[in-house]
XYZ file of N, CA, C and O in Angstrom:
772
model
N -11.077 -41.689 14.760
C -10.127 -40.874 14.031
C -8.747 -41.525 14.118
O -8.367 -42.080 15.143
N -8.000 -41.428 13.100
C -6.680 -42.027 13.011
C -5.729 -41.372 14.020
O -5.757 -40.174 14.231
N -4.888 -42.171 14.661
C -3.957 -41.673 15.685
C -2.989 -40.651 15.086
O -2.661 -39.646 15.712
N -2.560 -40.865 13.875
C -1.634 -39.953 13.199
C -2.291 -38.584 12.986
O -1.658 -37.550 13.200
N -3.530 -38.560 12.604
C -4.261 -37.301 12.386
C -4.438 -36.566 13.705
O -4.288 -35.347 13.773
N -4.743 -37.299 14.769
C -4.888 -36.662 16.083
C -3.589 -36.013 16.530
O -3.583 -34.898 17.066
N -2.484 -36.685 16.310
C -1.181 -36.110 16.677
C -0.904 -34.859 15.850
O -0.451 -33.840 16.370
N -1.200 -34.906 14.552
C -0.987 -33.738 13.696
C -1.862 -32.571 14.137
O -1.408 -31.423 14.175
N -3.111 -32.847 14.453
C -4.008 -31.783 14.918
C -3.513 -31.197 16.235
O -3.543 -29.977 16.436
N -3.045 -32.054 17.137
C -2.504 -31.568 18.401
C -1.284 -30.684 18.171
O -1.161 -29.606 18.742
N -0.363 -31.117 17.321
C 0.843 -30.330 17.040
C 0.496 -29.004 16.367
O 1.069 -27.960 16.690
N -0.437 -29.028 15.441
C -0.862 -27.786 14.785
C -1.493 -26.834 15.797
O -1.200 -25.643 15.809
N -2.360 -27.364 16.662
C -2.996 -26.535 17.690
C -1.961 -25.953 18.641
O -2.035 -24.778 19.028
N -0.984 -26.746 19.017
C 0.086 -26.278 19.891
C 0.884 -25.166 19.213
O 1.182 -24.142 19.823
N 1.214 -25.349 17.942
C 1.938 -24.327 17.188
C 1.129 -23.033 17.126
O 1.659 -21.946 17.351
N -0.133 -23.137 16.822
C -1.002 -21.960 16.740
C -1.080 -21.265 18.094
O -0.951 -20.043 18.182
N -1.267 -22.023 19.165
C -1.333 -21.434 20.512
C -0.032 -20.720 20.857
O -0.042 -19.590 21.346
N 1.109 -21.354 20.604
C 2.400 -20.743 20.918
C 2.656 -19.496 20.074
O 3.207 -18.510 20.569
N 2.225 -19.510 18.817
C 2.390 -18.329 17.957
C 1.590 -17.157 18.494
O 2.099 -16.041 18.603
N 0.349 -17.398 18.835
C -0.504 -16.326 19.346
C -0.001 -15.847 20.703
O 0.088 -14.645 20.959
N 0.379 -16.765 21.565
C 0.907 -16.389 22.876
C 2.169 -15.536 22.724
O 2.320 -14.507 23.375
N 3.090 -15.954 21.841
C 4.326 -15.194 21.622
C 4.021 -13.806 21.089
O 4.646 -12.833 21.502
N 3.079 -13.720 20.170
C 2.710 -12.411 19.620
C 2.219 -11.491 20.730
O 2.680 -10.364 20.868
N 1.297 -11.955 21.536
C 0.756 -11.115 22.603
C 1.810 -10.787 23.657
O 1.837 -9.692 24.198
N 2.691 -11.729 23.934
C 3.688 -11.530 24.983
C 4.799 -10.581 24.543
O 5.229 -9.728 25.308
N 5.276 -10.704 23.290
C 6.466 -9.985 22.887
C 6.242 -8.867 21.867
O 7.065 -7.967 21.765
N 5.185 -8.901 21.080
C 5.022 -7.926 20.012
C 3.854 -6.983 20.219
O 3.820 -5.912 19.652
N 2.882 -7.352 20.981
C 1.681 -6.549 21.131
C 1.853 -5.561 22.273
O 2.057 -5.938 23.405
N 1.760 -4.275 21.969
C 1.873 -3.245 22.993
C 0.501 -2.834 23.521
O 0.365 -2.317 24.601
N -0.528 -3.002 22.729
C -1.881 -2.661 23.141
C -2.700 -3.952 23.182
O -2.372 -4.928 22.551
N -3.778 -3.938 23.913
C -4.607 -5.146 23.971
C -5.326 -5.328 22.648
O -5.717 -4.373 22.001
N -5.473 -6.565 22.246
C -6.121 -6.889 20.994
C -7.102 -8.023 21.252
O -6.912 -8.831 22.146
N -8.119 -8.072 20.437
C -9.123 -9.122 20.571
C -8.912 -10.154 19.482
O -8.725 -9.816 18.332
N -8.950 -11.425 19.850
C -8.893 -12.508 18.886
C -10.272 -13.147 18.863
O -10.796 -13.548 19.895
N -10.870 -13.189 17.691
C -12.210 -13.734 17.565
C -12.185 -14.887 16.575
O -11.459 -14.858 15.594
N -12.983 -15.882 16.832
C -13.167 -16.971 15.886
C -14.563 -16.837 15.310
O -15.521 -16.615 16.035
N -14.648 -16.974 14.002
C -15.968 -16.930 13.392
C -16.575 -18.325 13.438
O -15.873 -19.330 13.308
N -17.857 -18.371 13.614
C -18.569 -19.643 13.673
C -19.223 -19.866 12.318
O -19.918 -18.989 11.810
N -18.981 -21.005 11.708
C -19.560 -21.257 10.395
C -21.095 -21.238 10.443
O -21.706 -21.676 11.411
N -21.668 -20.705 9.391
C -23.118 -20.675 9.261
C -23.600 -22.096 8.979
O -23.045 -22.803 8.151
N -24.656 -22.512 9.667
C -25.154 -23.890 9.498
C -25.754 -24.117 8.122
O -25.889 -25.241 7.672
N -26.113 -23.024 7.420
C -26.697 -23.159 6.097
C -25.643 -23.327 5.006
O -25.957 -23.645 3.881
N -24.381 -23.083 5.341
C -23.301 -23.245 4.372
C -22.931 -24.717 4.279
O -23.259 -25.507 5.151
N -22.185 -25.076 3.233
C -21.712 -26.457 3.145
C -20.906 -26.820 4.392
O -20.417 -25.956 5.104
N -20.712 -28.104 4.620
C -20.096 -28.584 5.856
C -18.592 -28.338 5.931
O -17.951 -28.755 6.875
N -18.013 -27.627 4.978
C -16.586 -27.317 5.007
C -16.296 -26.442 6.233
O -16.970 -25.467 6.483
N -15.280 -26.818 7.010
C -14.925 -26.044 8.199
C -14.251 -24.749 7.804
O -13.322 -24.739 7.004
N -14.716 -23.633 8.380
C -14.152 -22.322 8.111
C -13.715 -21.730 9.439
O -14.525 -21.568 10.341
N -12.432 -21.443 9.565
C -11.923 -20.811 10.775
C -11.053 -19.637 10.380
O -10.278 -19.728 9.435
N -11.184 -18.525 11.096
C -10.326 -17.383 10.867
C -9.908 -16.816 12.203
O -10.566 -17.021 13.216
N -8.821 -16.123 12.205
C -8.351 -15.406 13.374
C -8.381 -13.933 13.036
O -7.593 -13.476 12.220
N -9.269 -13.207 13.671
C -9.415 -11.785 13.427
C -8.781 -11.043 14.585
O -9.089 -11.296 15.745
N -7.869 -10.142 14.261
C -7.177 -9.349 15.270
C -7.562 -7.893 15.032
O -7.456 -7.405 13.913
N -8.007 -7.191 16.061
C -8.375 -5.787 15.900
C -7.279 -4.887 16.460
O -6.472 -5.307 17.295
N -7.280 -3.636 15.992
C -6.287 -2.634 16.419
C -4.867 -3.195 16.319
O -4.114 -3.227 17.284
N -4.508 -3.602 15.132
C -3.242 -4.276 14.869
C -2.134 -3.256 14.636
O -2.339 -2.245 13.973
N -0.932 -3.514 15.182
C 0.212 -2.613 15.007
C 1.495 -3.433 14.959
O 1.727 -4.283 15.814
N 2.325 -3.178 13.926
C 3.647 -3.772 13.815
C 4.660 -2.632 13.690
O 4.397 -1.631 13.030
N 5.798 -2.789 14.309
C 6.832 -1.762 14.291
C 8.181 -2.438 14.122
O 8.455 -3.448 14.764
N 9.041 -1.881 13.253
C 10.377 -2.446 13.079
C 11.388 -1.325 12.851
O 11.046 -0.263 12.335
N 12.611 -1.584 13.249
C 13.728 -0.659 13.054
C 14.891 -1.477 12.519
O 15.207 -2.538 13.060
N 15.537 -0.978 11.459
C 16.692 -1.702 10.948
C 17.972 -1.177 11.586
O 17.948 -0.238 12.389
N 19.104 -1.764 11.224
C 20.377 -1.392 11.840
C 20.852 0.007 11.448
O 21.752 0.557 12.070
N 20.242 0.620 10.428
C 20.600 1.979 10.013
C 19.707 3.027 10.680
O 19.844 4.214 10.424
N 18.745 2.599 11.490
C 17.839 3.526 12.164
C 16.569 3.824 11.398
O 15.749 4.624 11.839
N 16.369 3.201 10.244
C 15.134 3.376 9.482
C 14.010 2.649 10.209
O 14.194 1.542 10.693
N 12.832 3.280 10.246
C 11.703 2.707 10.974
C 10.531 2.460 10.035
O 10.315 3.219 9.085
N 9.772 1.414 10.333
C 8.555 1.099 9.590
C 7.489 0.715 10.601
O 7.683 -0.188 11.414
N 6.379 1.431 10.555
C 5.249 1.143 11.433
C 4.011 0.987 10.568
O 3.752 1.803 9.689
N 3.264 -0.077 10.825
C 2.029 -0.297 10.091
C 0.931 -0.629 11.091
O 1.133 -1.413 12.015
N -0.219 0.022 10.927
C -1.373 -0.205 11.803
C -2.594 -0.466 10.933
O -2.657 -0.028 9.787
N -3.558 -1.160 11.521
C -4.816 -1.388 10.810
C -5.937 -1.605 11.819
O -5.685 -1.956 12.969
N -7.155 -1.365 11.349
C -8.309 -1.600 12.215
C -8.448 -3.071 12.541
O -8.811 -3.436 13.652
N -8.173 -3.915 11.555
C -8.261 -5.356 11.804
C -7.335 -6.101 10.854
O -6.954 -5.582 9.813
N -6.980 -7.300 11.249
C -6.135 -8.146 10.431
C -6.507 -9.597 10.637
O -7.068 -9.970 11.667
N -6.196 -10.390 9.641
C -6.518 -11.812 9.694
C -5.312 -12.601 9.210
O -4.708 -12.258 8.191
N -4.949 -13.625 9.936
C -3.816 -14.458 9.553
C -4.181 -15.213 8.285
O -5.264 -15.791 8.183
N -3.276 -15.177 7.305
C -3.527 -15.846 6.032
C -3.745 -17.333 6.195
O -3.067 -17.985 6.992
N -4.678 -17.884 5.450
C -4.990 -19.307 5.579
C -3.898 -20.186 4.965
O -3.679 -21.301 5.417
N -3.194 -19.684 3.952
C -2.144 -20.468 3.300
C -0.789 -20.312 3.974
O 0.038 -21.220 3.935
N -0.550 -19.136 4.595
C 0.768 -18.838 5.157
C 0.573 -18.025 6.429
O 0.046 -16.928 6.392
N 1.027 -18.530 7.551
C 0.825 -17.836 8.830
C 1.713 -16.605 8.975
O 1.531 -15.829 9.902
N 2.667 -16.395 8.061
C 3.500 -15.189 8.080
C 2.795 -14.007 7.417
O 3.281 -12.886 7.487
N 1.683 -14.251 6.748
C 0.946 -13.209 6.028
C -0.247 -12.761 6.859
O -1.033 -13.578 7.327
N -0.374 -11.441 7.017
C -1.519 -10.851 7.700
C -2.297 -10.036 6.670
O -1.733 -9.163 6.004
N -3.580 -10.316 6.532
C -4.450 -9.570 5.634
C -5.108 -8.459 6.442
O -5.869 -8.737 7.367
N -4.813 -7.213 6.105
C -5.225 -6.062 6.913
C -6.288 -5.228 6.217
O -6.341 -5.189 4.994
N -7.112 -4.530 7.022
C -8.089 -3.590 6.495
C -7.903 -2.232 7.166
O -7.457 -2.153 8.297
N -8.262 -1.164 6.447
C -8.100 0.224 6.918
C -6.685 0.426 7.450
O -6.448 0.540 8.641
N -5.752 0.489 6.523
C -4.331 0.422 6.833
C -3.666 1.799 6.783
O -3.985 2.622 5.927
N -2.729 2.016 7.706
C -1.884 3.209 7.694
C -0.461 2.763 8.013
O -0.239 2.034 8.978
N 0.480 3.200 7.176
C 1.887 2.860 7.387
C 2.712 4.140 7.382
O 2.416 5.077 6.638
N 3.748 4.167 8.208
C 4.661 5.305 8.256
C 6.073 4.763 8.099
O 6.500 3.880 8.847
N 6.791 5.310 7.113
C 8.180 4.936 6.877
C 9.025 6.145 7.265
O 8.851 7.238 6.726
N 9.923 5.931 8.192
C 10.838 6.994 8.617
C 12.249 6.561 8.243
O 12.853 5.737 8.920
N 12.739 7.117 7.144
C 14.087 6.820 6.684
C 15.020 7.840 7.310
O 14.705 9.036 7.363
N 16.156 7.366 7.781
C 17.127 8.212 8.471
C 17.420 9.472 7.652
O 17.672 9.397 6.455
N 17.374 10.645 8.285
C 17.622 11.949 7.661
C 16.649 12.264 6.533
O 17.025 12.838 5.519
N 15.397 11.878 6.683
C 14.385 12.163 5.666
C 13.046 12.381 6.344
O 12.809 11.898 7.450
N 12.171 13.131 5.681
C 10.820 13.319 6.193
C 10.050 12.006 6.076
O 10.322 11.204 5.172
N 9.070 11.786 6.945
C 8.338 10.510 6.902
C 7.477 10.381 5.646
O 7.011 11.373 5.085
N 7.292 9.128 5.244
C 6.389 8.783 4.143
C 5.186 8.116 4.792
O 5.341 7.149 5.541
N 3.988 8.634 4.509
C 2.760 8.091 5.104
C 1.938 7.437 4.003
O 1.659 8.057 2.973
N 1.549 6.197 4.224
C 0.775 5.428 3.242
C -0.528 4.992 3.894
O -0.514 4.453 5.001
N -1.644 5.217 3.211
C -2.934 4.702 3.668
C -3.583 3.918 2.528
O -3.343 4.206 1.355
N -4.403 2.930 2.896
C -5.134 2.153 1.894
C -6.278 1.412 2.568
O -6.330 1.312 3.795
N -7.178 0.887 1.755
C -8.284 0.102 2.287
C -7.813 -1.268 2.777
O -8.281 -1.758 3.794
N -6.888 -1.868 2.027
C -6.433 -3.216 2.352
C -4.926 -3.327 2.167
O -4.325 -2.571 1.406
N -4.336 -4.304 2.852
C -2.910 -4.601 2.671
C -2.646 -6.047 3.041
O -3.341 -6.627 3.864
N -1.619 -6.606 2.397
C -1.128 -7.939 2.730
C 0.282 -7.738 3.264
O 1.167 -7.281 2.543
N 0.488 -8.049 4.551
C 1.732 -7.753 5.251
C 2.457 -9.042 5.608
O 1.862 -9.957 6.163
N 3.747 -9.111 5.300
C 4.562 -10.275 5.631
C 5.327 -9.965 6.911
O 6.169 -9.066 6.928
N 5.057 -10.689 7.987
C 5.675 -10.415 9.288
C 7.151 -10.798 9.330
O 7.878 -10.325 10.200
N 7.620 -11.622 8.406
C 9.023 -12.045 8.388
C 9.930 -10.984 7.761
O 10.949 -10.620 8.313
N 9.561 -10.487 6.561
C 10.442 -9.553 5.852
C 9.850 -8.148 5.723
O 10.455 -7.286 5.094
N 8.664 -7.921 6.293
C 7.970 -6.624 6.329
C 7.459 -6.150 4.969
O 6.972 -5.037 4.858
N 7.614 -6.943 3.925
C 7.090 -6.546 2.622
C 5.578 -6.412 2.715
O 4.908 -7.215 3.375
N 5.049 -5.385 2.051
C 3.628 -5.079 2.158
C 3.074 -4.774 0.782
O 3.686 -4.043 0.011
N 1.893 -5.324 0.481
C 1.170 -5.041 -0.750
C -0.113 -4.311 -0.369
O -1.008 -4.912 0.213
N -0.178 -3.016 -0.684
C -1.349 -2.198 -0.402
C -2.258 -2.222 -1.620
O -1.784 -2.247 -2.757
N -3.592 -2.167 -1.381
C -4.501 -2.093 -2.520
C -5.767 -1.333 -2.143
O -6.143 -1.276 -0.981
N -6.385 -0.769 -3.149
C -7.607 0.026 -3.088
C -7.410 1.343 -2.351
O -7.120 1.361 -1.166
N -7.588 2.428 -3.098
C -7.493 3.795 -2.568
C -6.178 4.039 -1.835
O -6.157 4.541 -0.718
N -5.086 3.708 -2.481
C -3.762 3.917 -1.888
C -3.416 5.403 -2.000
O -3.533 6.001 -3.064
N -2.989 5.982 -0.881
C -2.559 7.377 -0.840
C -1.207 7.434 -0.147
O -1.041 6.894 0.947
N -0.238 8.075 -0.813
C 1.104 8.248 -0.256
C 1.343 9.739 -0.096
O 1.154 10.506 -1.043
N 1.766 10.140 1.099
C 2.078 11.542 1.360
C 3.538 11.642 1.800
O 3.992 10.886 2.672
N 4.237 12.592 1.192
C 5.625 12.890 1.574
C 5.838 14.381 1.365
O 5.782 14.864 0.239
N 6.017 15.101 2.442
C 6.133 16.560 2.458
C 4.910 17.140 1.759
O 3.798 16.939 2.221
N 5.045 17.898 0.592
C 3.847 18.420 -0.105
C 3.454 17.550 -1.285
O 2.699 17.989 -2.127
N 4.005 16.356 -1.387
C 3.717 15.460 -2.502
C 2.655 14.442 -2.102
O 2.712 13.883 -1.012
N 1.704 14.226 -3.029
C 0.668 13.211 -2.821
C 0.636 12.303 -4.037
O 0.685 12.766 -5.173
N 0.534 11.017 -3.778
C 0.416 10.016 -4.836
C -0.804 9.159 -4.562
O -0.969 8.661 -3.447
N -1.656 9.009 -5.564
C -2.814 8.127 -5.472
C -2.644 7.004 -6.485
O -2.148 7.234 -7.581
N -3.064 5.809 -6.111
C -3.046 4.667 -7.026
C -3.954 3.589 -6.455
O -4.476 3.719 -5.350
N -4.124 2.533 -7.209
C -4.914 1.399 -6.718
C -4.038 0.349 -6.049
O -4.515 -0.414 -5.236
N -2.740 0.310 -6.398
C -1.843 -0.698 -5.831
C -0.485 -0.096 -5.510
O -0.001 0.770 -6.224
N 0.119 -0.621 -4.443
C 1.479 -0.238 -4.064
C 2.144 -1.456 -3.439
O 1.584 -2.063 -2.529
N 3.308 -1.822 -3.959
C 4.090 -2.927 -3.399
C 5.335 -2.331 -2.770
O 6.083 -1.600 -3.422
N 5.555 -2.661 -1.516
C 6.669 -2.120 -0.752
C 7.587 -3.272 -0.382
O 7.178 -4.203 0.312
N 8.838 -3.234 -0.879
C 9.797 -4.296 -0.601
C 10.995 -3.702 0.127
O 11.724 -2.882 -0.436
N 11.200 -4.131 1.366
C 12.334 -3.638 2.136
C 13.611 -4.399 1.803
O 14.699 -3.903 2.027
N 13.479 -5.598 1.255
C 14.665 -6.354 0.870
C 15.371 -5.671 -0.298
O 16.590 -5.632 -0.354
N 14.595 -5.126 -1.236
C 15.194 -4.430 -2.380
C 15.076 -2.911 -2.248
O 15.444 -2.192 -3.174
N 14.556 -2.414 -1.112
C 14.374 -0.973 -0.879
C 13.643 -0.308 -2.039
O 14.050 0.737 -2.545
N 12.542 -0.920 -2.458
C 11.817 -0.455 -3.629
C 10.341 -0.287 -3.316
O 9.741 -1.118 -2.632
N 9.765 0.796 -3.815
C 8.334 1.019 -3.731
C 7.813 1.072 -5.163
O 8.303 1.871 -5.969
N 6.849 0.224 -5.484
C 6.279 0.150 -6.829
C 4.797 0.468 -6.743
O 4.051 -0.225 -6.050
N 4.384 1.534 -7.420
C 2.966 1.904 -7.481
C 2.473 1.648 -8.901
O 3.203 1.889 -9.863
N 1.217 1.199 -9.016
C 0.672 0.950 -10.341
C -0.847 1.023 -10.311
O -1.455 0.985 -9.250
N -1.416 1.178 -11.497
C -2.859 1.300 -11.730
C -3.394 2.678 -11.307
O -3.579 2.936 -10.137
N -3.612 3.513 -12.307
C -4.232 4.839 -12.135
C -3.450 5.751 -11.192
O -3.988 6.266 -10.222
N -2.203 5.978 -11.489
C -1.367 6.826 -10.642
C -1.655 8.295 -10.920
O -1.679 8.729 -12.071
N -1.858 9.036 -9.845
C -1.989 10.488 -9.918
C -1.021 11.067 -8.896
O -1.147 10.824 -7.698
N -0.043 11.820 -9.401
C 0.925 12.486 -8.541
C 0.587 13.975 -8.511
O 0.333 14.579 -9.551
N 0.594 14.569 -7.318
C 0.301 15.991 -7.193
C 1.250 16.630 -6.194
O 1.548 16.045 -5.152
N 1.705 17.816 -6.546
C 2.386 18.690 -5.603
C 1.822 20.087 -5.844
O 0.962 20.250 -6.714
N 2.231 21.117 -5.129
C 1.615 22.434 -5.309
C 1.697 22.983 -6.739
O 0.856 23.781 -7.138
N 2.692 22.547 -7.536
C 2.872 23.111 -8.874
C 2.463 22.191 -10.015
O 2.222 22.647 -11.126
N 2.413 20.881 -9.775
C 2.291 19.921 -10.873
C 1.316 18.800 -10.540
O 1.188 18.387 -9.399
N 0.683 18.301 -11.611
C -0.129 17.083 -11.524
C 0.374 16.165 -12.634
O 0.579 16.599 -13.764
N 0.580 14.884 -12.316
C 1.126 13.939 -13.272
C 0.265 12.679 -13.271
O -0.132 12.207 -12.204
N -0.013 12.143 -14.469
C -0.787 10.913 -14.619
C 0.080 9.874 -15.314
O 0.680 10.152 -16.353
N 0.163 8.672 -14.730
C 0.998 7.615 -15.305
C 0.422 6.250 -14.938
O -0.550 6.148 -14.185
N 1.047 5.187 -15.468
C 0.600 3.815 -15.205
C 1.404 3.139 -14.102
O 0.871 2.341 -13.343
N 2.707 3.440 -14.033
C 3.562 2.755 -13.070
C 4.643 3.717 -12.579
O 5.144 4.538 -13.334
N 4.986 3.580 -11.301
C 6.022 4.411 -10.700
C 6.881 3.532 -9.797
O 6.357 2.809 -8.952
N 8.187 3.576 -10.000
C 9.128 2.848 -9.151
C 9.980 3.870 -8.416
O 10.521 4.789 -9.037
N 10.123 3.700 -7.093
C 10.937 4.616 -6.294
C 11.895 3.805 -5.435
O 11.480 2.898 -4.719
N 13.175 4.150 -5.511
C 14.180 3.567 -4.624
C 14.063 4.300 -3.293
O 14.206 5.521 -3.237
N 13.787 3.589 -2.216
C 13.552 4.222 -0.915
C 14.800 4.873 -0.338
O 14.699 5.814 0.444
N 15.964 4.408 -0.706
C 17.198 4.959 -0.164
C 17.666 6.170 -0.976
O 17.879 7.247 -0.434
N 17.816 6.002 -2.293
C 18.342 7.083 -3.133
C 17.258 8.057 -3.579
O 17.563 9.136 -4.050
N 16.007 7.657 -3.478
C 14.842 8.422 -3.923
C 14.788 8.577 -5.455
O 14.060 9.397 -5.976
N 15.605 7.789 -6.171
C 15.531 7.766 -7.630
C 14.199 7.148 -8.019
O 13.735 6.193 -7.385
N 13.582 7.684 -9.077
C 12.290 7.147 -9.474
C 12.207 6.988 -10.988
O 12.892 7.677 -11.734
N 11.365 6.040 -11.404
C 11.082 5.796 -12.815
C 9.574 5.898 -12.993
O 8.815 5.260 -12.257
N 9.152 6.670 -13.979
C 7.731 6.804 -14.296
C 7.523 6.108 -15.630
O 8.224 6.399 -16.603
N 6.558 5.188 -15.678
C 6.401 4.320 -16.837
C 4.938 4.302 -17.288
O 4.029 4.297 -16.461
N 4.749 4.253 -18.603
C 3.426 4.005 -19.181
C 3.441 2.576 -19.711
O 4.426 2.139 -20.307
N 2.351 1.845 -19.502
C 2.269 0.458 -19.973
C 2.295 0.380 -21.492
O 2.953 -0.473 -22.066
N 1.566 1.273 -22.146
C 1.528 1.331 -23.601
C 2.641 2.271 -24.056
O 2.646 3.453 -23.707
N 3.593 1.748 -24.823
C 4.747 2.553 -25.255
C 4.325 3.770 -26.091
O 5.032 4.758 -26.162
N 3.154 3.697 -26.724
C 2.687 4.815 -27.541
C 2.090 5.929 -26.691
O 2.010 7.060 -27.119
N 1.648 5.605 -25.496
C 1.060 6.617 -24.614
C 2.156 7.436 -23.965
O 3.257 6.960 -23.723
N 1.825 8.668 -23.682
C 2.779 9.568 -23.034
C 2.324 9.860 -21.619
O 1.139 9.869 -21.316
N 3.279 10.116 -20.764
C 2.989 10.525 -19.395
C 2.384 11.918 -19.467
O 2.894 12.795 -20.163
N 1.291 12.137 -18.758
C 0.612 13.434 -18.786
C 1.073 14.263 -17.596
O 0.935 13.848 -16.446
N 1.612 15.439 -17.897
C 2.041 16.371 -16.869
C 1.238 17.654 -17.028
O 1.246 18.263 -18.093
N 0.549 18.044 -15.973
C -0.275 19.252 -15.995
C 0.317 20.229 -15.010
O 0.464 19.932 -13.818
N 0.662 21.397 -15.510
C 1.220 22.440 -14.643
C 0.088 23.245 -14.060
O -0.759 23.754 -14.775
N 0.062 23.352 -12.738
C -0.981 24.126 -12.071
C -0.598 25.610 -12.108
O 0.558 25.960 -12.020
N -1.612 26.455 -12.206
C -1.326 27.903 -12.228
C -1.652 28.564 -10.942
O -2.352 28.200 -10.121
C-alpha cells in the first residue's frame, strides 16, 4: 500500500476516534452503544461501514434562553458529512422563552450537529398547546428561526381542521403563512361542531 494512503488512513482514523471520544466525554449524558456493521460476504466487495448510536440525545440552549432537545432511538453518522446525524424514531422539544413547548415527532430526521437545523420526514406530528399539525416533511432552521412544513398538511385544534400544502412559521414572532402549491386550489378549512 502506498505510504501516502497509509498516512491518510491513519489521520482519518485518528480524527474519527477523537470525534467519538469527544462526543462521549463532553456531550453524552447517558451511555450509548456504538456498533459497526459487518459487510455481508455475498455483497460486492465494496467496503461498507456505519456508526450506529442508540438512545441518542442532543440538547442546546441559545443566549436568549431558548432550548432545543432532540432524541432518537438510533442515529447514524452521515457518510458524506460527519456533522449530519441520520436519526430514527425521533422526538424534539423546542422551548422558546415565555412560550409553551413545541413537541415534534417523526419516523426519521436528518440533524446537523453544527447549526442544529433538522429535517424531519415521515409521519411528522407537531403539538403546541391544543394545536396539532401532521405532515410528511418538516424543515427546522434555527439560523432563520423558521419552521417549514409541507406535503399533506393537516392542522387541527378543538374548533377547526385545515388542509394545505405548505406552512411556514416564524419561531420567534409565531407569524405563519399557509400556502397551496396550485394557485387555483384553495385552502380547506373545516369548522368542527
